[in-house]
PDB file of C-alpha atoms and ligand atoms in Angstrom:
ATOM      1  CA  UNK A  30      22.628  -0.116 -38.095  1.00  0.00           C
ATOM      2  CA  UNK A  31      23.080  -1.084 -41.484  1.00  0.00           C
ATOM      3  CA  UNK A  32      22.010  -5.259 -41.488  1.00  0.00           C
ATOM      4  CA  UNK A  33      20.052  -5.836 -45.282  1.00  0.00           C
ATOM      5  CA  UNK A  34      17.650  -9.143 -44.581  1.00  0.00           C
ATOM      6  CA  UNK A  35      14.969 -10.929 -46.211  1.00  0.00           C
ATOM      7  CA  UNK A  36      12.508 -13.113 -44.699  1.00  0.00           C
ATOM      8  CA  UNK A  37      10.353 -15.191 -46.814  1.00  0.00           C
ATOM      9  CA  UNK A  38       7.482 -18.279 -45.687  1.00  0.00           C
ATOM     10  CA  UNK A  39       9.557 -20.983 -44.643  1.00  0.00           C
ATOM     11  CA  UNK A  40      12.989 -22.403 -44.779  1.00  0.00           C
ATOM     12  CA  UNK A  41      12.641 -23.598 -48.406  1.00  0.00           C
ATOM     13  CA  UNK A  42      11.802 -20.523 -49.337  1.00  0.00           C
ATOM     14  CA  UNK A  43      14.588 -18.720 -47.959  1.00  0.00           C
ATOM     15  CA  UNK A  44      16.853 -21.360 -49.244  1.00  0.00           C
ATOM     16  CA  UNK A  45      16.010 -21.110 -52.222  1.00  0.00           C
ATOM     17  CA  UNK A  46      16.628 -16.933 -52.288  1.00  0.00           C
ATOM     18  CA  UNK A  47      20.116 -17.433 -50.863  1.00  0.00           C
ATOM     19  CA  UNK A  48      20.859 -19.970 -53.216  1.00  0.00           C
ATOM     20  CA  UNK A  49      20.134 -17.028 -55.949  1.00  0.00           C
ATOM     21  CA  UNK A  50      21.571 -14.792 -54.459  1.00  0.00           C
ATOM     22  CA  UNK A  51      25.067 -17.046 -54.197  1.00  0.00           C
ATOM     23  CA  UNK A  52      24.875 -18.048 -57.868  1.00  0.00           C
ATOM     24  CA  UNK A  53      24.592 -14.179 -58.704  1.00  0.00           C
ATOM     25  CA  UNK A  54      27.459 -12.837 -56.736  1.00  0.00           C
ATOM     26  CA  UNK A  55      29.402 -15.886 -57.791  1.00  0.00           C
ATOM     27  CA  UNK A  56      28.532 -15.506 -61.273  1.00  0.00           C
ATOM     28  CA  UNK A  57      29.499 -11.703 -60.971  1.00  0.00           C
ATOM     29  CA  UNK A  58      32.912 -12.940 -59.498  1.00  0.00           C
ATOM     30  CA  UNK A  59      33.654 -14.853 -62.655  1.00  0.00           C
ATOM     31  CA  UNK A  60      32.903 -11.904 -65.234  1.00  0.00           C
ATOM     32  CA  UNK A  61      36.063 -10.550 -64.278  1.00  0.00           C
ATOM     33  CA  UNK A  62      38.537 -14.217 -63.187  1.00  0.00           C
ATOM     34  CA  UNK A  63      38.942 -17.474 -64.434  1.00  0.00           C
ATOM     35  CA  UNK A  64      38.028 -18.324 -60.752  1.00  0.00           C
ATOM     36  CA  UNK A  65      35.777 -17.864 -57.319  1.00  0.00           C
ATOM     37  CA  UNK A  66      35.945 -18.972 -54.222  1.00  0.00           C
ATOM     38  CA  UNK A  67      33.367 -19.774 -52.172  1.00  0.00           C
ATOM     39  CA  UNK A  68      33.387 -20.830 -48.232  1.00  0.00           C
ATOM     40  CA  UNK A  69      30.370 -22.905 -47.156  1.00  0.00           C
ATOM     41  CA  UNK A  70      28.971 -23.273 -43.453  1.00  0.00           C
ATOM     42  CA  UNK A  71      27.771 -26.724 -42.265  1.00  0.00           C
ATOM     43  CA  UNK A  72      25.003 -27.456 -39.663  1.00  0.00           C
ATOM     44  CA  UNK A  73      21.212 -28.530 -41.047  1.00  0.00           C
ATOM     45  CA  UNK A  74      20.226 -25.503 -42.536  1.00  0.00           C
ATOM     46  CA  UNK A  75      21.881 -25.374 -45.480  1.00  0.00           C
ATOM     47  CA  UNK A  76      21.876 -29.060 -46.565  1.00  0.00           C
ATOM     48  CA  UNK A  77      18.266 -27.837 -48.508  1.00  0.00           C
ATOM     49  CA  UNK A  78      19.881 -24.685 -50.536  1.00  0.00           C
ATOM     50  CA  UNK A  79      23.214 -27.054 -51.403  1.00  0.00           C
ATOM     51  CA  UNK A  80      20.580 -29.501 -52.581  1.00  0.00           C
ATOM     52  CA  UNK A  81      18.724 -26.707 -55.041  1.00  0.00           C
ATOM     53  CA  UNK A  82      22.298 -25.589 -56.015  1.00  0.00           C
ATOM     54  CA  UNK A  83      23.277 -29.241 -57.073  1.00  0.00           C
ATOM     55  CA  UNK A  84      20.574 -28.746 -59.685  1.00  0.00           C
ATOM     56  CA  UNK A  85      21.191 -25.667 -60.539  1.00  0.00           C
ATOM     57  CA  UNK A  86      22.835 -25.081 -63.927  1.00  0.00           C
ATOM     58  CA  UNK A  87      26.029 -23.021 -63.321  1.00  0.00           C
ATOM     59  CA  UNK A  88      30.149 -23.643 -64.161  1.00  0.00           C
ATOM     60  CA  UNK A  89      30.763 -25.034 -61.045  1.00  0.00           C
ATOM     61  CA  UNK A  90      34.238 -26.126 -62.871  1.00  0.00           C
ATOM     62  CA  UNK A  91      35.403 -22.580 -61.860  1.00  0.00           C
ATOM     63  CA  UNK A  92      34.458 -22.484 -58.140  1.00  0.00           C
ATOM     64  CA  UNK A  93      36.863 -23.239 -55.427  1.00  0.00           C
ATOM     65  CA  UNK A  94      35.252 -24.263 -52.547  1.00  0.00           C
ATOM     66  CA  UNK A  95      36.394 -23.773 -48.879  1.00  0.00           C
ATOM     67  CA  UNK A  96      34.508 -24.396 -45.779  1.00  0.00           C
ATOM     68  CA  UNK A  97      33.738 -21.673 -42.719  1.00  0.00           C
ATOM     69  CA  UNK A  98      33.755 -24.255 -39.976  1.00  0.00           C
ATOM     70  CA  UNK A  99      34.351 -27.725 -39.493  1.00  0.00           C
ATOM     71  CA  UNK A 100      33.938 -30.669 -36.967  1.00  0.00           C
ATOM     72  CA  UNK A 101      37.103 -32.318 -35.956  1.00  0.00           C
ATOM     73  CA  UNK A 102      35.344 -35.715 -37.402  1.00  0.00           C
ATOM     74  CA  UNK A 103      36.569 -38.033 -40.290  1.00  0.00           C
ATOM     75  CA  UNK A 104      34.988 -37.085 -43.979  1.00  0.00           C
ATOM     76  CA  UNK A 105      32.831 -39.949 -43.341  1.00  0.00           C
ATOM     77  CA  UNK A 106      31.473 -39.224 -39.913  1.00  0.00           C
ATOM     78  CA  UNK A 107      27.802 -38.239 -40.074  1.00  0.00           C
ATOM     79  CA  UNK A 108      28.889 -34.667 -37.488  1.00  0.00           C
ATOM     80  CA  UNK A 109      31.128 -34.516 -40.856  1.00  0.00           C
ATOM     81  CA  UNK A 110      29.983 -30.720 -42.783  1.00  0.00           C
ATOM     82  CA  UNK A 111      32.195 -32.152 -45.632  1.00  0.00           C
ATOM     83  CA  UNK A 112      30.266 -35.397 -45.851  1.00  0.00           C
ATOM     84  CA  UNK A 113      27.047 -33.781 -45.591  1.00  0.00           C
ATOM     85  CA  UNK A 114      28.006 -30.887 -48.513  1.00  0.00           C
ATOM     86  CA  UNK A 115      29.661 -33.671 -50.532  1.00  0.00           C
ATOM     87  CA  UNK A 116      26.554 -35.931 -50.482  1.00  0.00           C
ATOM     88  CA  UNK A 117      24.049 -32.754 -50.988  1.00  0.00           C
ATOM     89  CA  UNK A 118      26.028 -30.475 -53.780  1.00  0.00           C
ATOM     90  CA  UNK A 119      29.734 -31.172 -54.583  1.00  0.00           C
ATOM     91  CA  UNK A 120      29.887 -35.069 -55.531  1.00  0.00           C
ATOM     92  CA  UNK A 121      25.843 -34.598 -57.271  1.00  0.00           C
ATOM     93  CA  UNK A 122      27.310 -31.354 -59.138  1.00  0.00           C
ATOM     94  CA  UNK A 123      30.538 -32.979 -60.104  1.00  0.00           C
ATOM     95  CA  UNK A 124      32.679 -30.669 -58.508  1.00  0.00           C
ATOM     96  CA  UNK A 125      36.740 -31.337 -59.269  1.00  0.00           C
ATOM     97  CA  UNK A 126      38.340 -32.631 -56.414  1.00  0.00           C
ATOM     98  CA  UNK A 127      41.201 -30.671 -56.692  1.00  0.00           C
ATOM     99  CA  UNK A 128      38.325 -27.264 -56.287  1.00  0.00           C
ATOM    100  CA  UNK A 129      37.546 -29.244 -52.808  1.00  0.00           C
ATOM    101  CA  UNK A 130      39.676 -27.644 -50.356  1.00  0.00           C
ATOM    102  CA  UNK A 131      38.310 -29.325 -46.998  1.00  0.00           C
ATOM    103  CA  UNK A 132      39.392 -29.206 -43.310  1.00  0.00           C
ATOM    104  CA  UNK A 133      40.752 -32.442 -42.793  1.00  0.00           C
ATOM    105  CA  UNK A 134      38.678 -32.921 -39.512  1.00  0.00           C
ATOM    106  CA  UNK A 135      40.461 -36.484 -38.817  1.00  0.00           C
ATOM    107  CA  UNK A 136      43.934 -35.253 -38.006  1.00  0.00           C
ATOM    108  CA  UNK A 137      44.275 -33.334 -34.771  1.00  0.00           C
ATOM    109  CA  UNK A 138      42.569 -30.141 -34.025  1.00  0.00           C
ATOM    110  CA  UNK A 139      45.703 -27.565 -34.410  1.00  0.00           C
ATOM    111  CA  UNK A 140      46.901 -30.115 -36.959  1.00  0.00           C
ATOM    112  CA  UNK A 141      43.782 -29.301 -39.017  1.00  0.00           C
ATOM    113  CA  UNK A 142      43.720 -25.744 -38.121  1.00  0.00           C
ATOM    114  CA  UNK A 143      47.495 -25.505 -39.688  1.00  0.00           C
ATOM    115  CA  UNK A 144      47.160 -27.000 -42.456  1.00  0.00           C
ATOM    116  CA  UNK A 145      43.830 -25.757 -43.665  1.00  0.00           C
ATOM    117  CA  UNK A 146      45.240 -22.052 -43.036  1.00  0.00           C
ATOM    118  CA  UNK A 147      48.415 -22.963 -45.284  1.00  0.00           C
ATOM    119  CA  UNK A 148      46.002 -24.400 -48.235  1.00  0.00           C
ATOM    120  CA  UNK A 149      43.967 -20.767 -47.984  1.00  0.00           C
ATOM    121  CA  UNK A 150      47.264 -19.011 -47.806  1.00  0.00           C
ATOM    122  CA  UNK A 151      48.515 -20.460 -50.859  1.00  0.00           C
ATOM    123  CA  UNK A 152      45.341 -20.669 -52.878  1.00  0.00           C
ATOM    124  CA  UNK A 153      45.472 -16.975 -51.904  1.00  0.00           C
ATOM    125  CA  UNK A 154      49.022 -16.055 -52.490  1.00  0.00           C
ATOM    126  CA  UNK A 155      48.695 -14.211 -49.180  1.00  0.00           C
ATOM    127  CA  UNK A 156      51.706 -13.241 -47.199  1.00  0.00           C
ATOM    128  CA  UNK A 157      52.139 -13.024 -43.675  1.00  0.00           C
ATOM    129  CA  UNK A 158      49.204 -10.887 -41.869  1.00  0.00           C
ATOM    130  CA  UNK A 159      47.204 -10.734 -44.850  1.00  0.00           C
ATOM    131  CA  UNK A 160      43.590 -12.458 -45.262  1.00  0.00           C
ATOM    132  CA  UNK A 161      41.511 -14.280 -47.807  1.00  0.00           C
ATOM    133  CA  UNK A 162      38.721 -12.493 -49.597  1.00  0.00           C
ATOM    134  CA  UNK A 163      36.466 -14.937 -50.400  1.00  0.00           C
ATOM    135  CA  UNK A 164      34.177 -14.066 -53.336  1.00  0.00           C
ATOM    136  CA  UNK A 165      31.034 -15.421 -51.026  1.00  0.00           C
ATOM    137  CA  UNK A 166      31.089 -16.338 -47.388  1.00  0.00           C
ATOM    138  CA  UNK A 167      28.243 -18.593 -46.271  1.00  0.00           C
ATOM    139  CA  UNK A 168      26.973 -19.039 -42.959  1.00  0.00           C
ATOM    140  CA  UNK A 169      24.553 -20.010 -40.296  1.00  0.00           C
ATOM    141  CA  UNK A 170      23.853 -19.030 -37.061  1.00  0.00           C
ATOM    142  CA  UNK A 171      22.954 -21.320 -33.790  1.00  0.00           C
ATOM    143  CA  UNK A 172      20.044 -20.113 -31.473  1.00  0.00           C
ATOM    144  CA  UNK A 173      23.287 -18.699 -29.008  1.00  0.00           C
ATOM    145  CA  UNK A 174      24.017 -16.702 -31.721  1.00  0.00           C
ATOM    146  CA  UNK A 175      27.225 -18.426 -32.072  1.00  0.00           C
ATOM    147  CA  UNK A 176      28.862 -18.676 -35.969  1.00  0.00           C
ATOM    148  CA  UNK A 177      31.381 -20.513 -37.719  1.00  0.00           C
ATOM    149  CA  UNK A 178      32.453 -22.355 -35.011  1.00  0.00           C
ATOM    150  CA  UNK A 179      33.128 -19.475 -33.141  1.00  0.00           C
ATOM    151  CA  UNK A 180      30.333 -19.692 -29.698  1.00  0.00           C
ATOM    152  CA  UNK A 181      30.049 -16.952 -27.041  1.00  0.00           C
ATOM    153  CA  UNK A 182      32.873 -16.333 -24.792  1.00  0.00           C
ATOM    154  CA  UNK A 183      35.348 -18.025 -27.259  1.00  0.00           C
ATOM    155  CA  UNK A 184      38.898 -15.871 -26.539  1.00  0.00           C
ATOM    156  CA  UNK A 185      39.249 -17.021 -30.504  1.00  0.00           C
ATOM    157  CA  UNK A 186      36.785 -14.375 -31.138  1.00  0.00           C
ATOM    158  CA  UNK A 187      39.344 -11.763 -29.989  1.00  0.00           C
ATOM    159  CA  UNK A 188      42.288 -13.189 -32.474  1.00  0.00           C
ATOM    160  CA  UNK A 189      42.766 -10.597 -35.381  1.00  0.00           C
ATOM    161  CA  UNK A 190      45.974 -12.260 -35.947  1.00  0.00           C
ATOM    162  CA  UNK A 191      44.940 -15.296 -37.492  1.00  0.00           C
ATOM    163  CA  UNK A 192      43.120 -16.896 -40.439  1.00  0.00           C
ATOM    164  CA  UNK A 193      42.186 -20.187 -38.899  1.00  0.00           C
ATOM    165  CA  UNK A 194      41.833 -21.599 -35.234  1.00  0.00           C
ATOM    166  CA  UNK A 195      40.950 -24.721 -33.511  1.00  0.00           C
ATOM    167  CA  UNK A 196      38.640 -24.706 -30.247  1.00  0.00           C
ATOM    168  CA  UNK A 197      37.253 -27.306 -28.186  1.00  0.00           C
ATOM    169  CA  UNK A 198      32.989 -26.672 -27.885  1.00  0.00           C
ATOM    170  CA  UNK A 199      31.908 -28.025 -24.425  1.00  0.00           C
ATOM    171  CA  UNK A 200      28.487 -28.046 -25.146  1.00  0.00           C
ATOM    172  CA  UNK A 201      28.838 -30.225 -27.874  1.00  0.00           C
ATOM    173  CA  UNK A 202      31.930 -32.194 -26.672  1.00  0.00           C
ATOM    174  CA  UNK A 203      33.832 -31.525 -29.642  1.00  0.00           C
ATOM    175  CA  UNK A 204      36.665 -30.059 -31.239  1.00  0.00           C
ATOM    176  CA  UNK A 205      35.913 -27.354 -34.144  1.00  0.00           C
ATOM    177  CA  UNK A 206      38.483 -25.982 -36.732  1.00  0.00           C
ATOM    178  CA  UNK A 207      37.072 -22.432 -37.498  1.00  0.00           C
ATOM    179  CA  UNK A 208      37.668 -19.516 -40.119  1.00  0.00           C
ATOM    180  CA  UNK A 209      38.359 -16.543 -37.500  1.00  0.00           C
ATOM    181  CA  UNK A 210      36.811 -13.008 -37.253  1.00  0.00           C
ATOM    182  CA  UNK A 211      39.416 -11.217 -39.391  1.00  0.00           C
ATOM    183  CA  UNK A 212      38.910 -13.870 -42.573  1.00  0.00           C
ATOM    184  CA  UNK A 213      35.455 -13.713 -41.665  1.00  0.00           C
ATOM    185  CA  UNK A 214      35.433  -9.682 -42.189  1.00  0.00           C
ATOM    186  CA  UNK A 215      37.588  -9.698 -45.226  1.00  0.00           C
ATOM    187  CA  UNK A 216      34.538 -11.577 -47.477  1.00  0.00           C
ATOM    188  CA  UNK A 217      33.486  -9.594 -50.126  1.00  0.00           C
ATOM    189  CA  UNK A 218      29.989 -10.784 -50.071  1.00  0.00           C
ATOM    190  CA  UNK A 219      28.481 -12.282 -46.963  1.00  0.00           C
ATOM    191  CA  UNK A 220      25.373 -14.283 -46.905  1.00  0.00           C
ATOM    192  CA  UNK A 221      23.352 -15.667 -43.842  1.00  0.00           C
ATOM    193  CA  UNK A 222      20.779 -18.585 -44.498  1.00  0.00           C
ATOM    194  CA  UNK A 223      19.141 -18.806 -40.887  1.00  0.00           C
ATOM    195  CA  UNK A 224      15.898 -20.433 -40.496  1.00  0.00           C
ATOM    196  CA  UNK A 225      13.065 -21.546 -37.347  1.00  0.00           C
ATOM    197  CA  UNK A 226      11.482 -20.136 -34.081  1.00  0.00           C
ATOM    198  CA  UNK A 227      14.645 -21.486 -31.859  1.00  0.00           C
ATOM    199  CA  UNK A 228      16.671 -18.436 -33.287  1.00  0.00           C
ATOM    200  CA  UNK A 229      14.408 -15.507 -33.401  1.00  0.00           C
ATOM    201  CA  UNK A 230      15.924 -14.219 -30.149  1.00  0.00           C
ATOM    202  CA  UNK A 231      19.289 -14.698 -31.407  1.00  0.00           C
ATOM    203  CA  UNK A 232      18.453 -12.412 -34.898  1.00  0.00           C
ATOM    204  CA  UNK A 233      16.830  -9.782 -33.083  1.00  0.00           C
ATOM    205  CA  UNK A 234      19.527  -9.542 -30.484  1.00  0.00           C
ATOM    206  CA  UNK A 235      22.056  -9.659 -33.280  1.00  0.00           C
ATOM    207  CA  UNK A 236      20.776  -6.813 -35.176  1.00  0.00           C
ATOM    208  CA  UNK A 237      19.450  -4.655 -32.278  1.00  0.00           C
ATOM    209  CA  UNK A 238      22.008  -5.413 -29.123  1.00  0.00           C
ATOM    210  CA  UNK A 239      25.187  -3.017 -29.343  1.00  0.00           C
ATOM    211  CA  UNK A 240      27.781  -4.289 -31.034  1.00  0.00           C
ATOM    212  CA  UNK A 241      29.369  -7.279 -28.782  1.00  0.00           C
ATOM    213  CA  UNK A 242      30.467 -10.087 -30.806  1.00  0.00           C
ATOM    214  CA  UNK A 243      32.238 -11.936 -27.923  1.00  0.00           C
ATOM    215  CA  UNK A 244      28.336 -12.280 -26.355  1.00  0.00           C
ATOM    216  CA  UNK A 245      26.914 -12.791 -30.040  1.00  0.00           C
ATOM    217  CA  UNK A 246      29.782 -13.800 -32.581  1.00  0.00           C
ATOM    218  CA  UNK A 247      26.814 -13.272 -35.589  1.00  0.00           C
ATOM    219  CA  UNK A 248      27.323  -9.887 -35.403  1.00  0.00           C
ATOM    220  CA  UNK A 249      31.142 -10.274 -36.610  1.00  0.00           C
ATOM    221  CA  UNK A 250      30.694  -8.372 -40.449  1.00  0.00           C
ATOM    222  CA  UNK A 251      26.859  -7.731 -39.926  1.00  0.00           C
ATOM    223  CA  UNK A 252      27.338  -4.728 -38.587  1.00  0.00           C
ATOM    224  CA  UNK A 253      29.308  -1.560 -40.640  1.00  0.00           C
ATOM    225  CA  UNK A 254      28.238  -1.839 -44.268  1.00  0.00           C
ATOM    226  CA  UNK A 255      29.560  -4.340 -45.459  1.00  0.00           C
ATOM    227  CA  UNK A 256      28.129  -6.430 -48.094  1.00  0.00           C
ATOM    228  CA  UNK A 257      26.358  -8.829 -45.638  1.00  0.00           C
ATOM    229  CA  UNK A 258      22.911 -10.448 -46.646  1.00  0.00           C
ATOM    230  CA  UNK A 259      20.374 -12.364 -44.362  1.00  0.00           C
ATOM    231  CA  UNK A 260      17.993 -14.884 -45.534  1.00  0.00           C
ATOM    232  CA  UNK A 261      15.400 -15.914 -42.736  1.00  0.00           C
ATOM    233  CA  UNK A 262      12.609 -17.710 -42.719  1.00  0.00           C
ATOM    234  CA  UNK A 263       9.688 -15.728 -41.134  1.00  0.00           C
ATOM    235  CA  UNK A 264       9.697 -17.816 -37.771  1.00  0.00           C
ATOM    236  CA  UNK A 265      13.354 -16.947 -37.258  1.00  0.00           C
ATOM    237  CA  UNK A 266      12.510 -13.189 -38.324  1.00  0.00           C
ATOM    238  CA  UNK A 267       9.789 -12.584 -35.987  1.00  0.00           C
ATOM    239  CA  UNK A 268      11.262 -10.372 -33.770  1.00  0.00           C
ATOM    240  CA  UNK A 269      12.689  -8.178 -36.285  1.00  0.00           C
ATOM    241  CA  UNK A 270       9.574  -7.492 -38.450  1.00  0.00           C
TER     242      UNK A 270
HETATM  243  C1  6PG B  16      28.383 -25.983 -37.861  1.00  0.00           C
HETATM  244  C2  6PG B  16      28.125 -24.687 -38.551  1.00  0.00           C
HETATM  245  C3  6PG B  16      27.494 -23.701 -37.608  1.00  0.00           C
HETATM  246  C4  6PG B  16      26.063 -23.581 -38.105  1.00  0.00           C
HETATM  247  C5  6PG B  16      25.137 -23.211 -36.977  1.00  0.00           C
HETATM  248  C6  6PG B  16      23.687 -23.315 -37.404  1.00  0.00           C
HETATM  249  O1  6PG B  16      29.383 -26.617 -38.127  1.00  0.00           O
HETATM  250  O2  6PG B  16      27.500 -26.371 -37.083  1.00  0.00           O
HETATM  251  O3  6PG B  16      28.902 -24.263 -39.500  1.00  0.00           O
HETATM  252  O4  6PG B  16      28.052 -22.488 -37.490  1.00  0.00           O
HETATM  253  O5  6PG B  16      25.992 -22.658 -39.143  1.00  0.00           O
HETATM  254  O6  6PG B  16      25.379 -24.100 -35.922  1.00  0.00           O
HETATM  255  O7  6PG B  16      23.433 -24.652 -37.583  1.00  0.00           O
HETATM  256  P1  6PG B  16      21.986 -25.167 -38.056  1.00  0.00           P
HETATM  257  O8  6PG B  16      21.829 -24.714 -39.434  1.00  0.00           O
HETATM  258  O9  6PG B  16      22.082 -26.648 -37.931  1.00  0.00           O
HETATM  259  O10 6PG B  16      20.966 -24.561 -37.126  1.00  0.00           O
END
């Protein structure tokens, strides 16, 4: 088992870590293009760290940004992850529109799935069967140990065909568009900003379970090396200390 985390206080505090760590592998992912792309998760949890980042001196001019997951909401719908990273870090940090590539949540689910998987193909350049390697990944984890938008028991988990998909979330009532496990995998830097009590069973059975991702879709990329990071806070780590 090969999972690299860090657990610090409280959720500030681990915000603020991953937020370094971002700006690092970011900045390392400039040194060498005119360009990086980043894909952001949504949720509550990260709302704090894009907050930090919008004050956080960095050429944001040269970072595309792409999301992991989205609600199939308007931009201006409060379940929005758009609205909530626009109002925290994009519009604050003056981000170019044109480096805002966003799910467009308001058109219909597939609709949104389509379309969001042409924009990463062609920001790409990525033929058929290929997959994005986004500079940084972001994302979260829900106390099911669901990610992305991608919950237990979702047959999406099980598509290694695709770069996008649309799925409909019972428990919430609510269509998701979400990145899918292959894009997920292809990241070249993956970090996890996962913070309170409600999820320490989820991180301990995420790092010490086997290997199941259809049971607990976090461990899609933690496990096997890759470059995958965790920031938790130490109520969320407290099984794993
Ligand atoms: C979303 C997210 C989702 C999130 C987890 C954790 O759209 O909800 O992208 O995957 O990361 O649900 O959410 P919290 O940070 O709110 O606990």
């Amino acid at each position: 088992m090969s999972v690299r985390w860090h657990t610090y206080p409280d959720a500030a505090a681990a915000a603020e870590a991953c937020a370094h760590q971002i700006t690092a592998l970011l900045d390392e992912a400039l040194s060498g293009n005119e360009f990086a792309s980043w894909a952001i998760s949504g949720g509550s949890s990260p709302k704090i760290m894009f907050q930090m980042l919008a004050k956080t001196e960095f050429p944001w001019d040269r970072v595309h940004f792409f999301w992991v997951d989205e609600r199939c909401v308007p931009p201006t719908d409060s379940e929005s992850n758009y609205k909530m990273a626009a109002e925290a870090f994009l519009t604050p940090a003056h981000i170019p529109q044109r480096h805002i590539h966003r799910v467009m949540g308001e058109l219909a689910p597939q609709a949104a799935a389509q379309r969001y998987g042409e924009e990463i193909r062609d920001f790409f350049g990525l033929d058929s069967g290929e997959f994005p390697h986004f500079d940084v990944i972001h994302r979260g984890m829900g106390p099911d140990a669901h990610t992305a938008s991608l919950f237990p028991g979702d047959p999406l988990i099980d598509d290694h065909e695709n770069i996008v998909g649309a799925t409909f979330v019972p428990k919430f009532n609510q269509w998701r568009v979400t990145l899918l496990p292959e894009a997920l995998l292809a990241a070249k830097h993956t970090v996890f900003l996962v913070a309170g009590a409600d999820k320490k069973d989820a991180v301990r059975a995420v790092f010490q379970e086997e290997y199941d991702p259809k049971k607990y879709p976090a461990q899609i990329g933690t496990h096997g090396g890759r470059s995958v990071t965790w920031f938790l806070d130490q109520s969320a780590a407290e099984l794993v200390e």
